[in-house]
PDB file of C-alpha atoms in Angstrom:
ATOM      1  CA  MET A 263      58.326  92.289  94.689  1.00 63.00           C
ATOM      2  CA  ILE A 264      58.420  88.853  93.053  1.00 62.00           C
ATOM      3  CA  GLN A 265      58.163  85.932  95.473  1.00 69.00           C
ATOM      4  CA  LEU A 266      59.724  82.585  94.590  1.00 64.00           C
ATOM      5  CA  SER A 267      59.687  79.477  96.753  1.00 68.00           C
ATOM      6  CA  ALA A 268      62.669  77.166  97.126  1.00 66.00           C
ATOM      7  CA  GLY A 269      60.303  74.267  97.752  1.00 73.00           C
ATOM      8  CA  ARG A 270      60.282  72.278 100.949  1.00 82.00           C
ATOM      9  CA  VAL A 271      63.416  72.830 103.011  1.00 91.00           C
ATOM     10  CA  ASP A 272      64.229  69.962 105.371  1.00 93.00           C
ATOM     11  CA  ARG A 273      68.022  70.070 105.374  1.00 97.00           C
ATOM     12  CA  ILE A 274      70.212  73.135 105.665  1.00 98.00           C
ATOM     13  CA  VAL A 275      73.953  73.615 105.491  1.00 98.00           C
ATOM     14  CA  ALA A 276      75.226  76.766 107.198  1.00 98.00           C
ATOM     15  CA  VAL A 277      78.889  77.747 107.036  1.00 98.00           C
ATOM     16  CA  GLY A 278      80.843  80.589 108.576  1.00 98.00           C
ATOM     17  CA  ALA A 279      84.453  81.670 108.804  1.00 96.00           C
ATOM     18  CA  HIS A 280      84.020  82.703 112.438  1.00 97.00           C
ATOM     19  CA  CYS A 281      81.733  81.886 115.314  1.00 97.00           C
ATOM     20  CA  ASP A 282      78.753  84.288 115.118  1.00 97.00           C
ATOM     21  CA  ASP A 283      78.947  84.794 111.304  1.00 98.00           C
ATOM     22  CA  ILE A 284      76.032  82.447 110.640  1.00 98.00           C
ATOM     23  CA  ALA A 285      73.850  83.960 113.359  1.00 98.00           C
ATOM     24  CA  ILE A 286      74.577  87.544 112.312  1.00 98.00           C
ATOM     25  CA  GLY A 287      74.048  86.899 108.611  1.00 98.00           C
ATOM     26  CA  ALA A 288      71.188  84.417 108.665  1.00 98.00           C
ATOM     27  CA  GLY A 289      69.956  84.025 112.237  1.00 98.00           C
ATOM     28  CA  GLY A 290      66.500  85.335 111.440  1.00 98.00           C
ATOM     29  CA  THR A 291      66.171  83.020 108.462  1.00 98.00           C
ATOM     30  CA  LEU A 292      67.208  80.032 110.575  1.00 98.00           C
ATOM     31  CA  LEU A 293      64.665  80.961 113.240  1.00 98.00           C
ATOM     32  CA  THR A 294      61.934  81.346 110.617  1.00 97.00           C
ATOM     33  CA  LEU A 295      62.674  78.018 108.929  1.00 97.00           C
ATOM     34  CA  CYS A 296      63.204  75.948 112.064  1.00 97.00           C
ATOM     35  CA  LEU A 297      60.064  77.236 113.750  1.00 97.00           C
ATOM     36  CA  ALA A 298      58.088  76.410 110.603  1.00 94.00           C
ATOM     37  CA  ARG A 299      59.570  72.925 110.189  1.00 94.00           C
ATOM     38  CA  PRO A 300      60.368  71.192 113.523  1.00 93.00           C
ATOM     39  CA  GLY A 301      62.864  68.373 113.172  1.00 95.00           C
ATOM     40  CA  MET A 302      64.849  70.020 110.399  1.00 96.00           C
ATOM     41  CA  ARG A 303      68.499  68.993 110.095  1.00 97.00           C
ATOM     42  CA  VAL A 304      71.108  71.743 110.194  1.00 98.00           C
ATOM     43  CA  ASP A 305      74.732  70.887 109.388  1.00 98.00           C
ATOM     44  CA  ALA A 306      76.909  73.807 110.446  1.00 98.00           C
ATOM     45  CA  LEU A 307      80.618  74.335 109.848  1.00 98.00           C
ATOM     46  CA  VAL A 308      82.729  77.163 111.293  1.00 98.00           C
ATOM     47  CA  LEU A 309      86.376  77.410 110.288  1.00 97.00           C
ATOM     48  CA  SER A 310      87.844  79.150 113.341  1.00 96.00           C
ATOM     49  CA  GLY A 311      87.362  79.274 117.099  1.00 95.00           C
ATOM     50  CA  GLY A 312      87.585  75.570 117.866  1.00 95.00           C
ATOM     51  CA  GLY A 313      88.569  74.721 121.428  1.00 93.00           C
ATOM     52  CA  SER A 314      87.924  78.227 122.704  1.00 94.00           C
ATOM     53  CA  GLU A 315      85.110  80.030 124.490  1.00 95.00           C
ATOM     54  CA  ARG A 316      83.869  81.029 121.061  1.00 96.00           C
ATOM     55  CA  GLU A 317      83.082  77.416 120.189  1.00 97.00           C
ATOM     56  CA  GLN A 318      81.014  77.139 123.358  1.00 97.00           C
ATOM     57  CA  GLU A 319      79.189  80.342 122.420  1.00 97.00           C
ATOM     58  CA  GLU A 320      78.495  78.981 118.949  1.00 98.00           C
ATOM     59  CA  GLN A 321      77.099  75.699 120.215  1.00 97.00           C
ATOM     60  CA  ALA A 322      74.653  77.444 122.540  1.00 98.00           C
ATOM     61  CA  ALA A 323      73.749  80.081 119.967  1.00 98.00           C
ATOM     62  CA  LEU A 324      72.943  77.698 117.122  1.00 98.00           C
ATOM     63  CA  ALA A 325      70.833  75.574 119.451  1.00 98.00           C
ATOM     64  CA  ALA A 326      68.817  78.723 120.205  1.00 98.00           C
ATOM     65  CA  PHE A 327      68.663  79.923 116.603  1.00 98.00           C
ATOM     66  CA  CYS A 328      67.548  76.480 115.385  1.00 98.00           C
ATOM     67  CA  PRO A 329      64.781  75.489 117.847  1.00 97.00           C
ATOM     68  CA  GLY A 330      63.607  71.926 117.448  1.00 96.00           C
ATOM     69  CA  ALA A 331      66.254  71.157 114.819  1.00 98.00           C
ATOM     70  CA  ASP A 332      68.855  68.421 114.649  1.00 97.00           C
ATOM     71  CA  VAL A 333      71.950  70.650 114.729  1.00 98.00           C
ATOM     72  CA  ARG A 334      75.309  69.096 113.879  1.00 97.00           C
ATOM     73  CA  LEU A 335      78.062  71.650 114.416  1.00 98.00           C
ATOM     74  CA  THR A 336      81.760  71.397 113.597  1.00 97.00           C
ATOM     75  CA  VAL A 337      84.117  74.179 114.677  1.00 98.00           C
ATOM     76  CA  LEU A 338      87.683  74.041 113.339  1.00 96.00           C
ATOM     77  CA  LYS A 339      90.823  75.767 114.606  1.00 95.00           C
ATOM     78  CA  LEU A 340      91.985  77.683 111.546  1.00 94.00           C
ATOM     79  CA  PRO A 341      93.574  81.012 112.565  1.00 90.00           C
ATOM     80  CA  ASP A 342      91.340  84.060 112.302  1.00 86.00           C
ATOM     81  CA  GLY A 343      92.223  86.258 109.348  1.00 83.00           C
ATOM     82  CA  ARG A 344      94.483  83.682 107.684  1.00 84.00           C
ATOM     83  CA  LEU A 345      92.154  81.600 105.541  1.00 87.00           C
ATOM     84  CA  PRO A 346      94.061  82.340 102.284  1.00 85.00           C
ATOM     85  CA  THR A 347      97.130  80.650 103.791  1.00 87.00           C
ATOM     86  CA  ARG A 348      95.087  77.621 104.935  1.00 90.00           C
ATOM     87  CA  TRP A 349      93.188  77.090 101.702  1.00 92.00           C
ATOM     88  CA  GLU A 350      93.707  73.321 101.503  1.00 94.00           C
ATOM     89  CA  GLU A 351      92.394  72.728 105.024  1.00 94.00           C
ATOM     90  CA  ALA A 352      89.347  74.894 104.415  1.00 95.00           C
ATOM     91  CA  LYS A 353      88.605  73.183 101.110  1.00 96.00           C
ATOM     92  CA  ALA A 354      88.948  69.739 102.666  1.00 96.00           C
ATOM     93  CA  ALA A 355      86.507  70.712 105.413  1.00 96.00           C
ATOM     94  CA  ILE A 356      83.926  71.917 102.893  1.00 97.00           C
ATOM     95  CA  GLU A 357      84.288  68.758 100.817  1.00 97.00           C
ATOM     96  CA  GLU A 358      83.934  66.538 103.898  1.00 97.00           C
ATOM     97  CA  LEU A 359      80.770  68.416 104.839  1.00 97.00           C
ATOM     98  CA  ARG A 360      79.390  67.873 101.360  1.00 97.00           C
ATOM     99  CA  GLU A 361      80.019  64.135 101.577  1.00 96.00           C
ATOM    100  CA  ARG A 362      77.792  63.735 104.619  1.00 94.00           C
ATOM    101  CA  THR A 363      74.785  65.796 103.656  1.00 95.00           C
ATOM    102  CA  GLU A 364      72.456  66.586 100.759  1.00 96.00           C
ATOM    103  CA  PRO A 365      70.976  69.973 101.707  1.00 96.00           C
ATOM    104  CA  ASP A 366      67.989  71.784 100.261  1.00 95.00           C
ATOM    105  CA  LEU A 367      69.602  75.121 101.092  1.00 96.00           C
ATOM    106  CA  VAL A 368      73.135  76.370 101.764  1.00 98.00           C
ATOM    107  CA  LEU A 369      73.759  79.539 103.791  1.00 98.00           C
ATOM    108  CA  ALA A 370      77.250  80.959 103.345  1.00 98.00           C
ATOM    109  CA  PRO A 371      79.096  84.277 103.176  1.00 97.00           C
ATOM    110  CA  ARG A 372      78.848  86.246  99.937  1.00 96.00           C
ATOM    111  CA  THR A 373      81.680  86.316  97.418  1.00 94.00           C
ATOM    112  CA  ASP A 374      82.074  90.114  97.469  1.00 94.00           C
ATOM    113  CA  ASP A 375      82.467  90.354 101.252  1.00 94.00           C
ATOM    114  CA  ALA A 376      85.444  92.578 102.104  1.00 93.00           C
ATOM    115  CA  HIS A 377      86.790  90.237 104.810  1.00 94.00           C
ATOM    116  CA  GLN A 378      89.287  87.805 103.306  1.00 94.00           C
ATOM    117  CA  ASP A 379      88.062  84.875 105.422  1.00 95.00           C
ATOM    118  CA  HIS A 380      84.416  85.440 104.478  1.00 95.00           C
ATOM    119  CA  ARG A 381      85.262  85.958 100.816  1.00 95.00           C
ATOM    120  CA  GLY A 382      87.511  82.908 100.640  1.00 95.00           C
ATOM    121  CA  LEU A 383      84.923  80.640 102.211  1.00 96.00           C
ATOM    122  CA  ALA A 384      82.252  81.989  99.870  1.00 96.00           C
ATOM    123  CA  LYS A 385      84.389  81.041  96.879  1.00 95.00           C
ATOM    124  CA  LEU A 386      84.958  77.523  98.198  1.00 96.00           C
ATOM    125  CA  VAL A 387      81.322  76.643  98.846  1.00 97.00           C
ATOM    126  CA  PRO A 388      80.169  76.388  95.184  1.00 95.00           C
ATOM    127  CA  THR A 389      83.089  74.082  94.361  1.00 94.00           C
ATOM    128  CA  ALA A 390      81.533  71.418  96.602  1.00 96.00           C
ATOM    129  CA  PHE A 391      77.847  72.355  96.547  1.00 96.00           C
ATOM    130  CA  ARG A 392      77.517  72.651  92.782  1.00 92.00           C
ATOM    131  CA  ASP A 393      73.817  71.887  92.327  1.00 90.00           C
ATOM    132  CA  HIS A 394      72.359  73.578  95.382  1.00 93.00           C
ATOM    133  CA  LEU A 395      70.680  76.845  96.204  1.00 93.00           C
ATOM    134  CA  VAL A 396      73.411  78.902  97.890  1.00 96.00           C
ATOM    135  CA  LEU A 397      72.393  82.145  99.572  1.00 97.00           C
ATOM    136  CA  GLY A 398      75.211  84.512 100.479  1.00 98.00           C
ATOM    137  CA  TYR A 399      74.497  86.368 103.712  1.00 98.00           C
ATOM    138  CA  GLU A 400      75.837  89.796 104.652  1.00 97.00           C
ATOM    139  CA  ILE A 401      77.644  90.986 107.774  1.00 95.00           C
ATOM    140  CA  VAL A 402      77.731  94.660 108.662  1.00 92.00           C
ATOM    141  CA  LYS A 403      81.255  95.934 109.505  1.00 90.00           C
ATOM    142  CA  TRP A 404      83.556  98.922 109.238  1.00 89.00           C
ATOM    143  CA  ASP A 405      84.660  98.032 105.682  1.00 89.00           C
ATOM    144  CA  GLY A 406      81.459  99.492 104.249  1.00 90.00           C
ATOM    145  CA  ASP A 407      80.899  96.606 101.851  1.00 92.00           C
ATOM    146  CA  LEU A 408      77.097  96.427 101.960  1.00 93.00           C
ATOM    147  CA  GLY A 409      75.545  96.566  98.523  1.00 90.00           C
ATOM    148  CA  ARG A 410      72.518  95.719  96.423  1.00 92.00           C
ATOM    149  CA  MET A 411      71.165  92.279  97.204  1.00 95.00           C
ATOM    150  CA  ALA A 412      69.172  89.880  95.067  1.00 93.00           C
ATOM    151  CA  ALA A 413      67.116  87.829  97.544  1.00 96.00           C
ATOM    152  CA  TYR A 414      65.249  88.642 100.745  1.00 97.00           C
ATOM    153  CA  GLN A 415      63.744  86.632 103.566  1.00 97.00           C
ATOM    154  CA  PRO A 416      61.117  88.737 105.372  1.00 97.00           C
ATOM    155  CA  LEU A 417      61.275  88.583 109.156  1.00 98.00           C
ATOM    156  CA  SER A 418      58.355  89.174 111.450  1.00 98.00           C
ATOM    157  CA  PRO A 419      58.957  91.850 114.097  1.00 98.00           C
ATOM    158  CA  GLU A 420      59.008  89.081 116.698  1.00 98.00           C
ATOM    159  CA  ILE A 421      61.692  87.144 114.829  1.00 98.00           C
ATOM    160  CA  ALA A 422      63.773  90.273 114.239  1.00 98.00           C
ATOM    161  CA  GLU A 423      63.653  91.138 117.929  1.00 98.00           C
ATOM    162  CA  GLN A 424      64.437  87.557 118.907  1.00 98.00           C
ATOM    163  CA  LYS A 425      67.469  87.513 116.611  1.00 98.00           C
ATOM    164  CA  VAL A 426      68.903  90.644 118.205  1.00 98.00           C
ATOM    165  CA  ARG A 427      68.239  89.323 121.701  1.00 98.00           C
ATOM    166  CA  LEU A 428      69.908  85.988 120.979  1.00 98.00           C
ATOM    167  CA  LEU A 429      72.950  87.695 119.445  1.00 98.00           C
ATOM    168  CA  GLN A 430      73.413  89.753 122.576  1.00 97.00           C
ATOM    169  CA  GLU A 431      72.750  86.817 124.866  1.00 97.00           C
ATOM    170  CA  HIS A 432      74.952  84.164 123.300  1.00 97.00           C
ATOM    171  CA  TYR A 433      78.059  86.047 122.154  1.00 97.00           C
ATOM    172  CA  PRO A 434      79.336  87.966 125.204  1.00 95.00           C
ATOM    173  CA  SER A 435      82.861  87.905 123.765  1.00 95.00           C
ATOM    174  CA  GLN A 436      81.710  90.261 120.993  1.00 94.00           C
ATOM    175  CA  ARG A 437      79.787  92.852 122.993  1.00 92.00           C
ATOM    176  CA  HIS A 438      82.787  95.193 123.196  1.00 91.00           C
ATOM    177  CA  ARG A 439      82.849  95.705 119.423  1.00 91.00           C
ATOM    178  CA  PRO A 440      81.481  99.126 118.437  1.00 90.00           C
ATOM    179  CA  TRP A 441      79.275  97.688 115.674  1.00 90.00           C
ATOM    180  CA  TYR A 442      77.884  94.813 117.707  1.00 93.00           C
ATOM    181  CA  ASP A 443      74.671  96.320 119.014  1.00 94.00           C
ATOM    182  CA  ARG A 444      70.935  96.358 118.654  1.00 95.00           C
ATOM    183  CA  GLU A 445      70.846  99.447 116.454  1.00 96.00           C
ATOM    184  CA  ALA A 446      73.197  97.954 113.871  1.00 96.00           C
ATOM    185  CA  PHE A 447      71.417  94.615 113.575  1.00 97.00           C
ATOM    186  CA  LEU A 448      67.863  95.896 113.692  1.00 97.00           C
ATOM    187  CA  GLY A 449      68.696  98.897 111.523  1.00 97.00           C
ATOM    188  CA  LEU A 450      70.058  96.752 108.697  1.00 98.00           C
ATOM    189  CA  ALA A 451      67.056  94.426 108.976  1.00 98.00           C
ATOM    190  CA  ARG A 452      64.763  97.452 108.712  1.00 98.00           C
ATOM    191  CA  ILE A 453      66.542  98.719 105.587  1.00 98.00           C
ATOM    192  CA  ARG A 454      66.337  95.304 103.933  1.00 98.00           C
ATOM    193  CA  GLY A 455      62.693  95.169 104.964  1.00 98.00           C
ATOM    194  CA  ILE A 456      62.011  98.456 103.185  1.00 98.00           C
ATOM    195  CA  GLU A 457      63.649  97.052 100.053  1.00 97.00           C
ATOM    196  CA  SER A 458      61.435  93.955 100.141  1.00 96.00           C
ATOM    197  CA  HIS A 459      58.107  95.520 101.199  1.00 96.00           C
ATOM    198  CA  ALA A 460      58.349  94.054 104.700  1.00 97.00           C
ATOM    199  CA  ARG A 461      58.966  95.454 108.152  1.00 98.00           C
ATOM    200  CA  TYR A 462      62.228  93.552 108.542  1.00 98.00           C
ATOM    201  CA  ALA A 463      64.225  91.172 106.355  1.00 98.00           C
ATOM    202  CA  GLU A 464      67.558  89.475 105.851  1.00 98.00           C
ATOM    203  CA  ALA A 465      69.123  89.912 102.427  1.00 98.00           C
ATOM    204  CA  PHE A 466      71.243  87.509 100.418  1.00 97.00           C
ATOM    205  CA  ALA A 467      73.394  87.452  97.310  1.00 97.00           C
ATOM    206  CA  VAL A 468      72.673  84.781  94.706  1.00 94.00           C
ATOM    207  CA  THR A 469      75.501  83.882  92.358  1.00 84.00           C
ATOM    208  CA  LYS A 470      73.542  81.455  90.191  1.00 79.00           C
ATOM    209  CA  LEU A 471      69.883  80.451  90.103  1.00 81.00           C
ATOM    210  CA  THR A 472      68.191  77.964  87.770  1.00 79.00           C
ATOM    211  CA  LEU A 473      64.483  78.502  87.169  1.00 78.00           C
ATOM    212  CA  ASN A 474      61.955  75.816  86.368  1.00 76.00           C
ATOM    213  CA  LEU A 475      59.114  77.859  84.925  1.00 76.00           C
ATOM    214  CA  GLY A 476      57.581  75.093  82.830  1.00 73.00           C
ATOM    215  CA  GLU A 477      56.187  73.029  85.692  1.00 62.00           C
TER     216      GLU A 477
END
């Protein structure tokens, strides 16, 4: 397994179509980074759930997943499942986010996600964040769209367990879903860990990566 470093990460942008997307797809990575670098800035944007209990869940969850970080969260009110019909609003939100931050890392959905909201957001992100490292996180669901991934962030057993605990603690509105449980989250992390010679890991898609091998 080849290990590459993204350099020092002090600013992160994390985007999701729905409240809980970021935590499910990259919660362990956020915990790992924020614990390693106190004071990190995290600009988060979620397209749907604004003004509802889900926004309150997201605020509390990201504070827990980003300990010691300066978290700046925006939750919009786009209708769930209708992002293709609200393309202009979503694009404007991504562009406004880009104007106020210069991140070292962008966490977003992956472009081959089966959910139309996830997929649409993933396609918008590179139009604004053109010269940034964008990692596309995965979300387990009934569509069966998990595939081969290109990048892995190993998670310690403690971080993996903490991620699962925080997901259960901070998103009570999702506990009724048949896939929203400890076995699903920890099981996927274990599989990605096997693929990356670790106990647990989160996996990401990388659309484009520029290497600087001469320095």
